[in-house]
mmCIF file of C-alpha atoms and ligand atoms in Angstrom:
data_model
loop_
_atom_site.group_PDB
_atom_site.id
_atom_site.type_symbol
_atom_site.label_atom_id
_atom_site.label_comp_id
_atom_site.label_asym_id
_atom_site.label_seq_id
_atom_site.Cartn_x
_atom_site.Cartn_y
_atom_site.Cartn_z
ATOM 1 C CA UNK H 1056 -11.501 16.746 -36.201
ATOM 2 C CA UNK H 1057 -15.638 17.196 -35.678
ATOM 3 C CA UNK H 1058 -16.999 18.572 -32.851
ATOM 4 C CA UNK H 1059 -21.137 17.220 -32.115
ATOM 5 C CA UNK H 1060 -22.988 19.167 -29.187
ATOM 6 C CA UNK H 1061 -25.357 15.714 -28.472
ATOM 7 C CA UNK H 1062 -26.654 17.908 -25.273
ATOM 8 C CA UNK H 1063 -26.431 20.786 -23.133
ATOM 9 C CA UNK H 1064 -26.802 23.130 -26.157
ATOM 10 C CA UNK H 1065 -28.621 26.414 -25.576
ATOM 11 C CA UNK H 1066 -29.943 24.684 -22.270
ATOM 12 C CA UNK H 1067 -28.511 23.666 -18.630
ATOM 13 C CA UNK H 1068 -28.479 19.638 -18.367
ATOM 14 C CA UNK H 1069 -27.795 16.554 -20.359
ATOM 15 C CA UNK H 1070 -24.163 17.611 -21.333
ATOM 16 C CA UNK H 1071 -22.590 15.639 -23.869
ATOM 17 C CA UNK H 1072 -20.149 16.503 -26.735
ATOM 18 C CA UNK H 1073 -18.505 14.214 -29.263
ATOM 19 C CA UNK H 1074 -15.085 14.867 -30.861
ATOM 20 C CA UNK H 1075 -14.361 12.563 -33.523
ATOM 21 C CA UNK H 1076 -11.167 12.355 -35.580
ATOM 22 C CA UNK H 1077 -9.850 9.853 -38.509
ATOM 23 C CA UNK H 1078 -8.841 7.252 -35.676
ATOM 24 C CA UNK H 1079 -10.578 8.056 -32.459
ATOM 25 C CA UNK H 1080 -14.094 8.813 -31.093
ATOM 26 C CA UNK H 1081 -14.507 10.357 -27.687
ATOM 27 C CA UNK H 1082 -17.233 11.894 -25.667
ATOM 28 C CA UNK H 1083 -16.904 14.862 -23.018
ATOM 29 C CA UNK H 1084 -19.606 14.217 -20.401
ATOM 30 C CA UNK H 1085 -22.475 11.898 -20.533
ATOM 31 C CA UNK H 1086 -25.235 13.629 -18.421
ATOM 32 C CA UNK H 1087 -28.848 13.416 -17.582
ATOM 33 C CA UNK H 1088 -31.312 16.290 -17.832
ATOM 34 C CA UNK H 1089 -32.724 18.022 -14.608
ATOM 35 C CA UNK H 1090 -36.369 17.721 -15.703
ATOM 36 C CA UNK H 1091 -37.589 14.463 -14.051
ATOM 37 C CA UNK H 1092 -39.778 13.427 -17.235
ATOM 38 C CA UNK H 1093 -37.124 14.112 -20.041
ATOM 39 C CA UNK H 1094 -34.553 11.658 -21.177
ATOM 40 C CA UNK H 1095 -31.570 11.580 -23.458
ATOM 41 C CA UNK H 1096 -30.330 9.227 -26.288
ATOM 42 C CA UNK H 1097 -26.587 9.958 -26.900
ATOM 43 C CA UNK H 1098 -24.509 7.697 -29.312
ATOM 44 C CA UNK H 1099 -22.712 4.220 -27.434
ATOM 45 C CA UNK H 1100 -19.859 4.182 -29.848
ATOM 46 C CA UNK H 1101 -17.234 6.195 -28.227
ATOM 47 C CA UNK H 1102 -13.750 4.520 -27.751
ATOM 48 C CA UNK H 1103 -13.624 6.785 -24.371
ATOM 49 C CA UNK H 1104 -16.015 9.102 -22.316
ATOM 50 C CA UNK H 1105 -14.140 11.688 -19.950
ATOM 51 C CA UNK H 1106 -16.140 13.053 -17.334
ATOM 52 C CA UNK H 1107 -15.629 16.613 -16.031
ATOM 53 C CA UNK H 1108 -17.212 16.280 -12.865
ATOM 54 C CA UNK H 1109 -19.664 14.521 -10.657
ATOM 55 C CA UNK H 1110 -22.999 16.639 -11.057
ATOM 56 C CA UNK H 1111 -25.557 14.202 -12.808
ATOM 57 C CA UNK H 1112 -25.992 16.543 -15.554
ATOM 58 C CA UNK H 1113 -22.390 15.769 -16.769
ATOM 59 C CA UNK H 1114 -22.204 12.025 -15.449
ATOM 60 C CA UNK H 1115 -25.959 10.593 -15.005
ATOM 61 C CA UNK H 1116 -26.305 8.901 -18.395
ATOM 62 C CA UNK H 1117 -23.344 6.628 -17.992
ATOM 63 C CA UNK H 1118 -25.488 3.801 -16.884
ATOM 64 C CA UNK H 1119 -26.691 3.287 -20.226
ATOM 65 C CA UNK H 1120 -22.775 2.473 -21.211
ATOM 66 C CA UNK H 1121 -22.405 0.008 -18.548
ATOM 67 C CA UNK H 1122 -22.925 -2.938 -21.256
ATOM 68 C CA UNK H 1123 -20.869 -1.212 -23.761
ATOM 69 C CA UNK H 1124 -18.042 -0.797 -21.521
ATOM 70 C CA UNK H 1125 -16.099 2.203 -23.207
ATOM 71 C CA UNK H 1126 -12.735 3.495 -21.337
ATOM 72 C CA UNK H 1127 -13.933 6.267 -18.728
ATOM 73 C CA UNK H 1128 -11.708 8.909 -17.627
ATOM 74 C CA UNK H 1129 -11.817 11.164 -14.820
ATOM 75 C CA UNK H 1130 -10.547 12.232 -11.425
ATOM 76 C CA UNK H 1131 -10.637 9.799 -8.233
ATOM 77 C CA UNK H 1132 -13.180 12.002 -6.600
ATOM 78 C CA UNK H 1133 -15.453 12.310 -9.664
ATOM 79 C CA UNK H 1134 -15.321 8.483 -9.722
ATOM 80 C CA UNK H 1135 -16.274 7.702 -6.220
ATOM 81 C CA UNK H 1136 -18.915 10.219 -6.294
ATOM 82 C CA UNK H 1137 -20.490 9.324 -9.862
ATOM 83 C CA UNK H 1138 -20.837 6.013 -8.815
ATOM 84 C CA UNK H 1139 -22.484 6.993 -5.377
ATOM 85 C CA UNK H 1140 -25.037 9.331 -7.189
ATOM 86 C CA UNK H 1141 -25.705 6.561 -9.846
ATOM 87 C CA UNK H 1142 -26.513 3.847 -7.062
ATOM 88 C CA UNK H 1143 -28.562 6.445 -5.492
ATOM 89 C CA UNK H 1144 -30.360 7.127 -8.789
ATOM 90 C CA UNK H 1145 -30.942 3.434 -9.371
ATOM 91 C CA UNK H 1146 -32.610 3.064 -5.940
ATOM 92 C CA UNK H 1147 -34.941 5.878 -6.236
ATOM 93 C CA UNK H 1148 -35.720 5.265 -9.849
ATOM 94 C CA UNK H 1149 -36.601 1.747 -9.566
ATOM 95 C CA UNK H 1150 -38.880 2.491 -6.611
ATOM 96 C CA UNK H 1151 -40.842 4.774 -8.807
ATOM 97 C CA UNK H 1152 -40.700 2.066 -12.163
ATOM 98 C CA UNK H 1153 -40.871 -1.416 -11.966
ATOM 99 C CA UNK H 1154 -39.358 -1.542 -15.691
ATOM 100 C CA UNK H 1155 -36.428 0.765 -14.427
ATOM 101 C CA UNK H 1156 -33.627 -1.063 -16.477
ATOM 102 C CA UNK H 1157 -30.647 -0.641 -14.545
ATOM 103 C CA UNK H 1158 -29.231 -2.227 -11.107
ATOM 104 C CA UNK H 1159 -26.505 -1.268 -8.889
ATOM 105 C CA UNK H 1160 -24.328 -3.712 -10.197
ATOM 106 C CA UNK H 1161 -24.471 -1.635 -13.537
ATOM 107 C CA UNK H 1162 -22.893 1.609 -11.524
ATOM 108 C CA UNK H 1163 -20.120 -0.977 -10.356
ATOM 109 C CA UNK H 1164 -19.394 -1.703 -13.844
ATOM 110 C CA UNK H 1165 -19.163 1.809 -14.550
ATOM 111 C CA UNK H 1166 -16.471 1.917 -11.709
ATOM 112 C CA UNK H 1167 -14.598 -1.084 -13.186
ATOM 113 C CA UNK H 1168 -14.075 0.782 -16.252
ATOM 114 C CA UNK H 1169 -13.040 4.066 -15.164
ATOM 115 C CA UNK H 1170 -9.470 5.324 -15.207
ATOM 116 C CA UNK H 1171 -8.375 7.806 -12.767
ATOM 117 C CA UNK H 1172 -6.020 9.806 -14.948
ATOM 118 C CA UNK H 1173 -5.129 13.433 -15.964
ATOM 119 C CA UNK H 1174 -3.240 12.352 -19.164
ATOM 120 C CA UNK H 1175 -4.573 9.911 -21.723
ATOM 121 C CA UNK H 1176 -3.120 8.812 -25.162
ATOM 122 C CA UNK H 1177 -5.685 7.186 -27.231
ATOM 123 C CA UNK H 1178 -4.955 6.500 -31.324
ATOM 124 C CA UNK H 1179 -3.767 9.967 -32.764
ATOM 125 C CA UNK H 1180 -5.041 11.987 -29.910
ATOM 126 C CA UNK H 1181 -3.847 12.957 -26.586
ATOM 127 C CA UNK H 1182 -6.037 14.281 -23.573
ATOM 128 C CA UNK H 1183 -5.145 16.256 -20.548
ATOM 129 C CA UNK H 1184 -7.014 17.092 -17.341
ATOM 130 C CA UNK H 1185 -6.879 20.331 -15.762
ATOM 131 C CA UNK H 1186 -8.642 21.383 -12.248
ATOM 132 C CA UNK H 1187 -11.470 23.619 -12.866
ATOM 133 C CA UNK H 1188 -12.875 24.799 -9.609
ATOM 134 C CA UNK H 1189 -16.397 24.319 -9.503
ATOM 135 C CA UNK H 1190 -16.649 21.349 -7.183
ATOM 136 C CA UNK H 1191 -14.051 18.681 -5.650
ATOM 137 C CA UNK H 1192 -12.635 16.482 -8.620
ATOM 138 C CA UNK H 1193 -13.633 18.842 -11.353
ATOM 139 C CA UNK H 1194 -11.485 18.883 -14.382
ATOM 140 C CA UNK H 1195 -11.093 20.999 -17.718
ATOM 141 C CA UNK H 1196 -10.510 18.956 -20.712
ATOM 142 C CA UNK H 1197 -7.961 19.492 -23.291
ATOM 143 C CA UNK H 1198 -7.757 17.413 -26.580
ATOM 144 C CA UNK H 1199 -4.857 17.640 -29.089
ATOM 145 C CA UNK H 1200 -5.406 15.729 -32.257
ATOM 146 C CA UNK H 1201 -4.541 16.344 -36.111
ATOM 147 C CA UNK H 1202 -2.482 19.393 -35.302
ATOM 148 C CA UNK H 1203 -5.689 20.890 -33.387
ATOM 149 C CA UNK H 1204 -6.188 21.878 -29.919
ATOM 150 C CA UNK H 1205 -9.647 22.037 -28.222
ATOM 151 C CA UNK H 1206 -10.247 22.871 -24.750
ATOM 152 C CA UNK H 1207 -13.553 21.925 -22.811
ATOM 153 C CA UNK H 1208 -14.199 23.871 -19.708
ATOM 154 C CA UNK H 1209 -17.125 21.992 -18.445
ATOM 155 C CA UNK H 1210 -18.453 23.705 -15.232
ATOM 156 C CA UNK H 1211 -15.530 25.804 -13.766
ATOM 157 C CA UNK H 1212 -14.748 28.669 -11.141
ATOM 158 C CA UNK H 1213 -11.973 31.143 -11.274
ATOM 159 C CA UNK H 1214 -12.402 32.568 -7.648
ATOM 160 C CA UNK H 1215 -11.473 29.956 -4.464
ATOM 161 C CA UNK H 1216 -14.302 29.210 -2.445
ATOM 162 C CA UNK H 1217 -14.213 28.474 1.582
ATOM 163 C CA UNK H 1218 -12.924 24.825 0.612
ATOM 164 C CA UNK H 1219 -11.851 24.816 -3.019
ATOM 165 C CA UNK H 1220 -9.244 26.595 -5.108
ATOM 166 C CA UNK H 1221 -10.650 28.329 -8.465
ATOM 167 C CA UNK H 1222 -9.032 26.962 -11.544
ATOM 168 C CA UNK H 1223 -5.533 27.908 -12.555
ATOM 169 C CA UNK H 1224 -5.996 29.519 -16.126
ATOM 170 C CA UNK H 1225 -1.933 29.823 -16.426
ATOM 171 C CA UNK H 1226 -1.666 25.951 -16.989
ATOM 172 C CA UNK H 1227 -4.396 25.724 -19.611
ATOM 173 C CA UNK H 1228 -3.456 25.760 -23.250
ATOM 174 C CA UNK H 1229 -2.821 29.056 -25.049
ATOM 175 C CA UNK H 1230 -4.432 30.049 -28.443
ATOM 176 C CA UNK H 1231 -6.369 26.981 -28.840
ATOM 177 C CA UNK H 1232 -8.523 26.367 -32.017
ATOM 178 C CA UNK H 1233 -11.573 26.183 -30.104
ATOM 179 C CA UNK H 1234 -12.561 26.454 -26.674
ATOM 180 C CA UNK H 1235 -16.087 24.941 -25.479
ATOM 181 C CA UNK H 1236 -17.300 26.920 -22.705
ATOM 182 C CA UNK H 1237 -20.110 26.933 -20.082
ATOM 183 C CA UNK H 1238 -22.240 30.014 -20.409
ATOM 184 C CA UNK H 1239 -24.705 29.349 -17.240
ATOM 185 C CA UNK H 1240 -24.128 33.118 -16.056
ATOM 186 C CA UNK H 1241 -22.989 34.409 -19.474
ATOM 187 C CA UNK H 1242 -25.172 37.220 -18.904
ATOM 188 C CA UNK H 1243 -24.625 38.033 -15.373
ATOM 189 C CA UNK H 1244 -22.201 39.869 -13.066
ATOM 190 C CA UNK H 1245 -22.369 38.563 -9.383
ATOM 191 C CA UNK H 1246 -21.227 40.498 -6.127
ATOM 192 C CA UNK H 1247 -18.052 39.439 -4.895
ATOM 193 C CA UNK H 1248 -18.229 36.068 -2.835
ATOM 194 C CA UNK H 1249 -17.524 37.810 0.499
ATOM 195 C CA UNK H 1250 -20.343 39.997 0.138
ATOM 196 C CA UNK H 1251 -22.986 37.246 -0.754
ATOM 197 C CA UNK H 1252 -21.650 35.345 2.377
ATOM 198 C CA UNK H 1253 -22.353 38.027 4.421
ATOM 199 C CA UNK H 1254 -25.945 38.581 2.930
ATOM 200 C CA UNK H 1255 -26.486 34.697 3.490
ATOM 201 C CA UNK H 1256 -25.578 35.007 6.931
ATOM 202 C CA UNK H 1257 -27.641 38.293 7.664
ATOM 203 C CA UNK H 1258 -30.845 36.242 6.278
ATOM 204 C CA UNK H 1259 -30.024 33.610 8.717
ATOM 205 C CA UNK H 1260 -29.425 36.273 11.898
ATOM 206 C CA UNK H 1261 -32.762 37.611 10.709
ATOM 207 C CA UNK H 1262 -34.670 34.277 10.739
ATOM 208 C CA UNK H 1263 -32.797 33.128 13.919
ATOM 209 C CA UNK H 1264 -33.598 36.420 15.997
ATOM 210 C CA UNK H 1265 -37.586 35.732 15.334
ATOM 211 C CA UNK H 1266 -37.256 32.096 16.117
ATOM 212 C CA UNK H 1267 -37.925 30.637 12.860
ATOM 213 C CA UNK H 1268 -36.546 27.656 10.626
ATOM 214 C CA UNK H 1269 -34.151 28.203 7.841
ATOM 215 C CA UNK H 1270 -34.590 25.529 4.846
ATOM 216 C CA UNK H 1271 -31.342 25.195 2.792
ATOM 217 C CA UNK H 1272 -31.952 22.800 -0.289
ATOM 218 C CA UNK H 1273 -28.613 21.640 -1.573
ATOM 219 C CA UNK H 1274 -27.086 19.107 -3.763
ATOM 220 C CA UNK H 1275 -25.798 16.187 -1.690
ATOM 221 C CA UNK H 1276 -22.211 16.783 -3.377
ATOM 222 C CA UNK H 1277 -20.011 19.431 -2.798
ATOM 223 C CA UNK H 1278 -22.469 22.400 -1.817
ATOM 224 C CA UNK H 1279 -23.826 20.440 1.121
ATOM 225 C CA UNK H 1280 -20.527 20.009 2.680
ATOM 226 C CA UNK H 1281 -19.501 23.397 2.097
ATOM 227 C CA UNK H 1282 -22.610 24.945 3.329
ATOM 228 C CA UNK H 1283 -22.269 22.848 6.635
ATOM 229 C CA UNK H 1284 -18.544 23.819 6.855
ATOM 230 C CA UNK H 1285 -19.576 27.704 6.301
ATOM 231 C CA UNK H 1286 -22.043 27.409 9.129
ATOM 232 C CA UNK H 1287 -20.156 25.355 11.368
ATOM 233 C CA UNK H 1288 -17.301 27.722 11.170
ATOM 234 C CA UNK H 1289 -19.491 30.689 11.614
ATOM 235 C CA UNK H 1290 -20.780 29.163 14.790
ATOM 236 C CA UNK H 1291 -17.196 28.544 15.709
ATOM 237 C CA UNK H 1292 -15.874 32.040 15.196
ATOM 238 C CA UNK H 1293 -19.160 33.590 16.829
ATOM 239 C CA UNK H 1294 -20.339 34.920 13.526
ATOM 240 C CA UNK H 1295 -23.879 33.035 13.921
ATOM 241 C CA UNK H 1296 -25.156 32.310 17.482
ATOM 242 C CA UNK H 1297 -25.632 28.604 18.540
ATOM 243 C CA UNK H 1298 -28.924 27.121 16.816
ATOM 244 C CA UNK H 1299 -29.911 23.858 15.966
ATOM 245 C CA UNK H 1300 -28.283 23.146 12.685
ATOM 246 C CA UNK H 1301 -28.855 19.751 10.929
ATOM 247 C CA UNK H 1302 -27.873 17.896 7.485
ATOM 248 C CA UNK H 1303 -30.418 15.270 6.270
ATOM 249 C CA UNK H 1304 -29.172 13.218 3.542
ATOM 250 C CA UNK H 1305 -27.598 9.839 3.795
ATOM 251 C CA UNK H 1306 -26.078 10.109 0.456
ATOM 252 C CA UNK H 1307 -24.205 13.617 1.567
ATOM 253 C CA UNK H 1308 -23.334 11.966 4.695
ATOM 254 C CA UNK H 1309 -21.506 9.312 2.622
ATOM 255 C CA UNK H 1310 -19.927 11.862 0.332
ATOM 256 C CA UNK H 1311 -18.758 13.747 3.318
ATOM 257 C CA UNK H 1312 -16.776 10.614 4.453
ATOM 258 C CA UNK H 1313 -14.950 10.630 1.111
ATOM 259 C CA UNK H 1314 -14.402 14.340 1.394
ATOM 260 C CA UNK H 1315 -12.552 13.587 4.760
ATOM 261 C CA UNK H 1316 -10.664 10.476 3.169
ATOM 262 C CA UNK H 1317 -9.598 12.940 0.008
ATOM 263 C CA UNK H 1318 -8.545 15.996 1.671
ATOM 264 C CA UNK H 1319 -5.795 16.754 -1.449
ATOM 265 C CA UNK H 1320 -8.942 17.999 -3.607
ATOM 266 C CA UNK H 1321 -9.139 20.898 -1.202
ATOM 267 C CA UNK H 1322 -7.313 23.979 -0.050
ATOM 268 C CA UNK H 1323 -4.196 24.095 1.891
ATOM 269 C CA UNK H 1324 -6.036 25.016 4.889
ATOM 270 C CA UNK H 1325 -8.554 22.316 4.567
ATOM 271 C CA UNK H 1326 -5.402 19.589 4.045
ATOM 272 C CA UNK H 1327 -3.999 20.758 7.303
ATOM 273 C CA UNK H 1328 -7.040 19.734 9.085
ATOM 274 C CA UNK H 1329 -7.417 16.234 10.536
ATOM 275 C CA UNK H 1330 -11.086 15.538 9.727
ATOM 276 C CA UNK H 1331 -12.247 18.734 8.093
ATOM 277 C CA UNK H 1332 -15.733 17.984 7.410
ATOM 278 C CA UNK H 1333 -16.472 16.588 10.961
ATOM 279 C CA UNK H 1334 -18.842 19.355 12.392
ATOM 280 C CA UNK H 1335 -18.873 20.591 15.882
ATOM 281 C CA UNK H 1336 -22.240 22.403 15.483
ATOM 282 C CA UNK H 1337 -23.960 20.659 12.485
ATOM 283 C CA UNK H 1338 -25.511 17.279 13.556
ATOM 284 C CA UNK H 1339 -26.553 14.447 10.961
ATOM 285 C CA UNK H 1340 -29.984 13.417 11.050
ATOM 286 C CA UNK H 1341 -32.132 10.311 9.379
ATOM 287 C CA UNK H 1342 -35.251 11.782 9.372
ATOM 288 C CA UNK H 1343 -37.150 14.987 9.508
ATOM 289 C CA UNK H 1344 -39.224 13.792 12.366
ATOM 290 C CA UNK H 1345 -35.792 14.164 14.559
ATOM 291 C CA UNK H 1346 -35.670 17.811 14.066
ATOM 292 C CA UNK H 1347 -35.897 20.015 16.911
ATOM 293 C CA UNK H 1348 -37.372 23.271 15.982
ATOM 294 C CA UNK H 1349 -36.365 26.163 15.535
ATOM 295 C CA UNK H 1350 -33.865 24.702 13.333
ATOM 296 C CA UNK H 1351 -31.300 25.328 10.466
ATOM 297 C CA UNK H 1352 -31.888 22.431 7.956
ATOM 298 C CA UNK H 1353 -29.562 21.456 5.056
ATOM 299 C CA UNK H 1354 -30.943 18.899 3.082
ATOM 300 C CA UNK H 1355 -31.487 17.454 -0.505
ATOM 301 C CA UNK H 1356 -32.841 17.578 -3.196
ATOM 302 C CA UNK H 1357 -31.371 20.686 -4.371
ATOM 303 C CA UNK H 1358 -34.392 21.704 -6.385
ATOM 304 C CA UNK H 1359 -37.047 20.684 -3.910
ATOM 305 C CA UNK H 1360 -38.328 18.025 -6.253
ATOM 306 C CA UNK H 1361 -38.215 15.170 -3.571
ATOM 307 C CA UNK H 1362 -36.717 14.337 -0.027
ATOM 308 C CA UNK H 1363 -36.265 16.132 3.167
ATOM 309 C CA UNK H 1364 -36.342 19.634 1.152
ATOM 310 C CA UNK H 1365 -39.824 18.942 -0.619
ATOM 311 C CA UNK H 1366 -41.215 17.824 2.991
ATOM 312 C CA UNK H 1367 -39.866 20.634 4.899
ATOM 313 C CA UNK H 1368 -40.727 23.156 2.202
ATOM 314 C CA UNK H 1369 -44.407 21.724 2.433
ATOM 315 C CA UNK H 1370 -44.107 21.998 6.567
ATOM 316 C CA UNK H 1371 -42.591 25.493 6.883
ATOM 317 C CA UNK H 1372 -43.757 27.599 3.757
ATOM 318 C CA UNK H 1373 -46.933 29.084 5.300
ATOM 319 C CA UNK H 1374 -45.210 30.552 8.208
ATOM 320 C CA UNK H 1375 -43.718 33.889 7.834
ATOM 321 C CA UNK H 1376 -41.200 33.297 10.641
ATOM 322 C CA UNK H 1377 -39.513 30.526 8.244
ATOM 323 C CA UNK H 1378 -36.982 30.896 5.532
ATOM 324 C CA UNK H 1379 -35.883 29.269 2.545
ATOM 325 C CA UNK H 1380 -32.570 30.259 1.617
ATOM 326 C CA UNK H 1381 -31.391 29.235 -2.032
ATOM 327 C CA UNK H 1382 -27.815 29.330 -3.099
ATOM 328 C CA UNK H 1383 -28.181 28.138 -6.987
ATOM 329 C CA UNK H 1384 -28.937 30.596 -9.419
ATOM 330 C CA UNK H 1385 -30.415 28.191 -11.790
ATOM 331 C CA UNK H 1386 -34.231 26.363 -10.953
ATOM 332 C CA UNK H 1387 -35.597 24.063 -13.307
ATOM 333 C CA UNK H 1388 -38.780 24.937 -14.778
ATOM 334 C CA UNK H 1389 -40.701 22.140 -13.118
ATOM 335 C CA UNK H 1390 -39.342 22.403 -9.750
ATOM 336 C CA UNK H 1391 -41.444 23.120 -6.615
ATOM 337 C CA UNK H 1392 -38.801 25.916 -5.318
ATOM 338 C CA UNK H 1393 -39.007 27.959 -8.536
ATOM 339 C CA UNK H 1394 -43.012 28.184 -8.324
ATOM 340 C CA UNK H 1395 -42.551 28.957 -4.606
ATOM 341 C CA UNK H 1396 -40.435 31.548 -5.314
ATOM 342 C CA UNK H 1397 -41.941 33.165 -8.369
ATOM 343 C CA UNK H 1398 -45.595 32.838 -7.832
ATOM 344 C CA UNK H 1399 -45.534 32.139 -4.040
ATOM 345 C CA UNK H 1400 -47.559 29.066 -4.398
ATOM 346 C CA UNK H 1401 -46.772 25.449 -5.492
ATOM 347 C CA UNK H 1402 -48.616 22.292 -6.352
ATOM 348 C CA UNK H 1403 -48.898 19.763 -3.564
ATOM 349 C CA UNK H 1404 -50.802 16.211 -4.382
ATOM 350 C CA UNK H 1405 -53.245 18.178 -6.348
ATOM 351 C CA UNK H 1406 -53.871 21.231 -4.138
ATOM 352 C CA UNK H 1407 -51.998 24.411 -3.848
ATOM 353 C CA UNK H 1408 -49.938 25.485 -0.544
ATOM 354 C CA UNK H 1409 -49.343 29.401 -0.505
ATOM 355 C CA UNK H 1410 -46.017 30.805 0.623
ATOM 356 C CA UNK H 1411 -45.403 33.169 3.409
ATOM 357 C CA UNK H 1412 -42.211 32.448 4.488
ATOM 358 C CA UNK H 1413 -39.275 34.312 3.170
ATOM 359 C CA UNK H 1414 -37.580 32.972 0.088
ATOM 360 C CA UNK H 1415 -34.096 34.058 -0.729
ATOM 361 C CA UNK H 1416 -31.727 33.425 -3.548
ATOM 362 C CA UNK H 1417 -28.077 34.342 -3.107
ATOM 363 C CA UNK H 1418 -26.017 32.822 -5.494
ATOM 364 C CA UNK H 1419 -22.903 31.085 -3.686
ATOM 365 C CA UNK H 1420 -22.420 29.267 -7.001
ATOM 366 C CA UNK H 1421 -19.457 27.524 -8.283
ATOM 367 C CA UNK H 1422 -19.805 29.137 -11.740
ATOM 368 C CA UNK H 1423 -17.804 31.602 -13.473
ATOM 369 C CA UNK H 1424 -20.037 34.887 -14.116
ATOM 370 C CA UNK H 1425 -19.807 37.053 -17.248
ATOM 371 C CA UNK H 1426 -16.833 39.152 -16.234
ATOM 372 C CA UNK H 1427 -14.865 35.696 -15.466
ATOM 373 C CA UNK H 1428 -16.054 34.280 -18.802
ATOM 374 C CA UNK H 1429 -14.683 37.132 -20.618
ATOM 375 C CA UNK H 1430 -11.431 37.211 -18.716
ATOM 376 C CA UNK H 1431 -11.097 33.603 -19.633
ATOM 377 C CA UNK H 1432 -11.520 34.075 -23.418
ATOM 378 C CA UNK H 1433 -9.062 37.370 -23.194
ATOM 379 C CA UNK H 1434 -6.569 35.165 -21.398
ATOM 380 C CA UNK H 1435 -6.898 32.091 -23.823
ATOM 381 C CA UNK H 1436 -7.408 33.671 -27.255
ATOM 382 C CA UNK H 1437 -9.266 30.931 -28.828
ATOM 383 C CA UNK H 1438 -9.912 31.337 -32.519
ATOM 384 C CA UNK H 1439 -13.332 29.917 -32.130
ATOM 385 C CA UNK H 1440 -15.548 30.267 -28.781
ATOM 386 C CA UNK H 1441 -18.372 27.209 -28.634
ATOM 387 C CA UNK H 1442 -20.908 28.340 -26.049
ATOM 388 C CA UNK H 1443 -22.808 25.383 -24.321
ATOM 389 C CA UNK H 1444 -24.455 24.876 -20.890
ATOM 390 C CA UNK H 1445 -26.517 28.025 -20.656
ATOM 391 C CA UNK H 1446 -29.844 29.293 -21.750
ATOM 392 C CA UNK H 1447 -29.970 31.135 -25.314
ATOM 393 C CA UNK H 1448 -30.262 34.097 -23.584
ATOM 394 C CA UNK H 1449 -27.283 34.067 -21.093
ATOM 395 C CA UNK H 1450 -25.327 32.703 -24.274
ATOM 396 C CA UNK H 1451 -26.212 35.781 -26.618
ATOM 397 C CA UNK H 1452 -25.467 38.101 -23.744
ATOM 398 C CA UNK H 1453 -21.783 36.511 -23.451
ATOM 399 C CA UNK H 1454 -21.559 36.365 -27.432
ATOM 400 C CA UNK H 1455 -21.928 40.087 -27.588
ATOM 401 C CA UNK H 1456 -19.368 40.593 -25.059
ATOM 402 C CA UNK H 1457 -16.837 38.455 -26.996
ATOM 403 C CA UNK H 1458 -17.319 38.492 -30.421
ATOM 404 C CA UNK H 1459 -14.812 41.008 -31.409
ATOM 405 C CA UNK H 1460 -12.036 38.802 -29.722
ATOM 406 C CA UNK H 1461 -13.083 35.261 -30.987
ATOM 407 C CA UNK H 1462 -15.447 33.857 -33.401
ATOM 408 C CA UNK H 1463 -18.495 32.700 -31.385
ATOM 409 C CA UNK H 1464 -20.724 29.958 -32.079
ATOM 410 C CA UNK H 1465 -23.852 29.076 -30.141
ATOM 411 C CA UNK H 1466 -24.661 25.628 -31.453
ATOM 412 C CA UNK H 1467 -27.880 23.817 -31.546
ATOM 413 C CA UNK H 1468 -28.387 20.544 -30.103
ATOM 414 C CA UNK H 1469 -27.105 17.781 -32.769
ATOM 415 C CA UNK H 1470 -25.019 20.383 -34.623
ATOM 416 C CA UNK H 1471 -21.696 19.504 -35.932
ATOM 417 C CA UNK H 1472 -18.714 21.981 -35.955
ATOM 418 C CA UNK H 1473 -15.872 20.942 -38.312
ATOM 419 C CA UNK H 1474 -12.370 22.082 -37.222
HETATM 420 ZN ZN1 ZN S 2864 -21.704 21.133 -12.221
#
């Protein structure tokens, strides 16, 4: 068996891992990079492509396979959301580039070839999918072939969140020959989730006290619904006062409908509610001009590259009463939010906007932190651990903590590891 890291080596974005045996060649994930300018070229001759979850850095390159039509495998919610995200990508990209080679029917072709399965048998190879936490429908992928067992974690979360259970390590293969693990937070230990949620509410309350606006840039998928649910419940329970709260993203709104129709992905408490993602205190708007200030706005894009989050950042950055709450630990180098946070200014149509609003990063992330990653390695006892999906500093920091328990690889892009 040979494992080739086609993308997501020593970086976050563009995840794709090839697993090749005598009889079979599969890809684990097929993602795009976060930087708008960069593009991936992955091999296309796979017998099957297994998608761990619907974030585009794991699934966004699938359109390039719409003519080859390999079997695609993943959970139902991953299929529904991936196809919706791909269609949105086609809409946005074709507005910017008349020569953009894909159309919405290419996304439909992906859906037609998608098998919703948790178990697949291919020539000489069996593949199992295991719940991974992280986002709705996310799976880890284990492969058994040629007497070797390999587990790819994809992005995963060990602890429960408000709406989703963490992964169940008990069902994962023990003492595998290799695990391919994300290292997003390989060097970071996070505060417990309840403390981070308290911190988040404290910042919101402080901004509400001074009648300011709160901008919460998020992904349309999962983080948007989780955030709206968190704020809706806090207002219902009196943790937060009544305030104008809006979501602005038609895509997020569509995904919220999928969530209401596919409650089985979520915690028991969510499943017991009739329409768990129908909010009482959070209103969906179609455009920023409908906002009645002061307000809390949950909107896309998550990194402030475009959409309502960029336009509100421009409108609200210069007022010190406003705040921006970032819940992702990672910001791509070219994102306006990164320079707004670190340099207190960002580029706008050739000029610069200076930032007086408070910008806080509270990492309510769905990734395992360093302690959880170490725990995972200790529990599974793999012969080899291959670190992907993390900057080199994060991967090295994790490597130092686990190299006594397991053989550690931090492969470069394109590197092949023979098992
Ligand atoms: Zn992810």
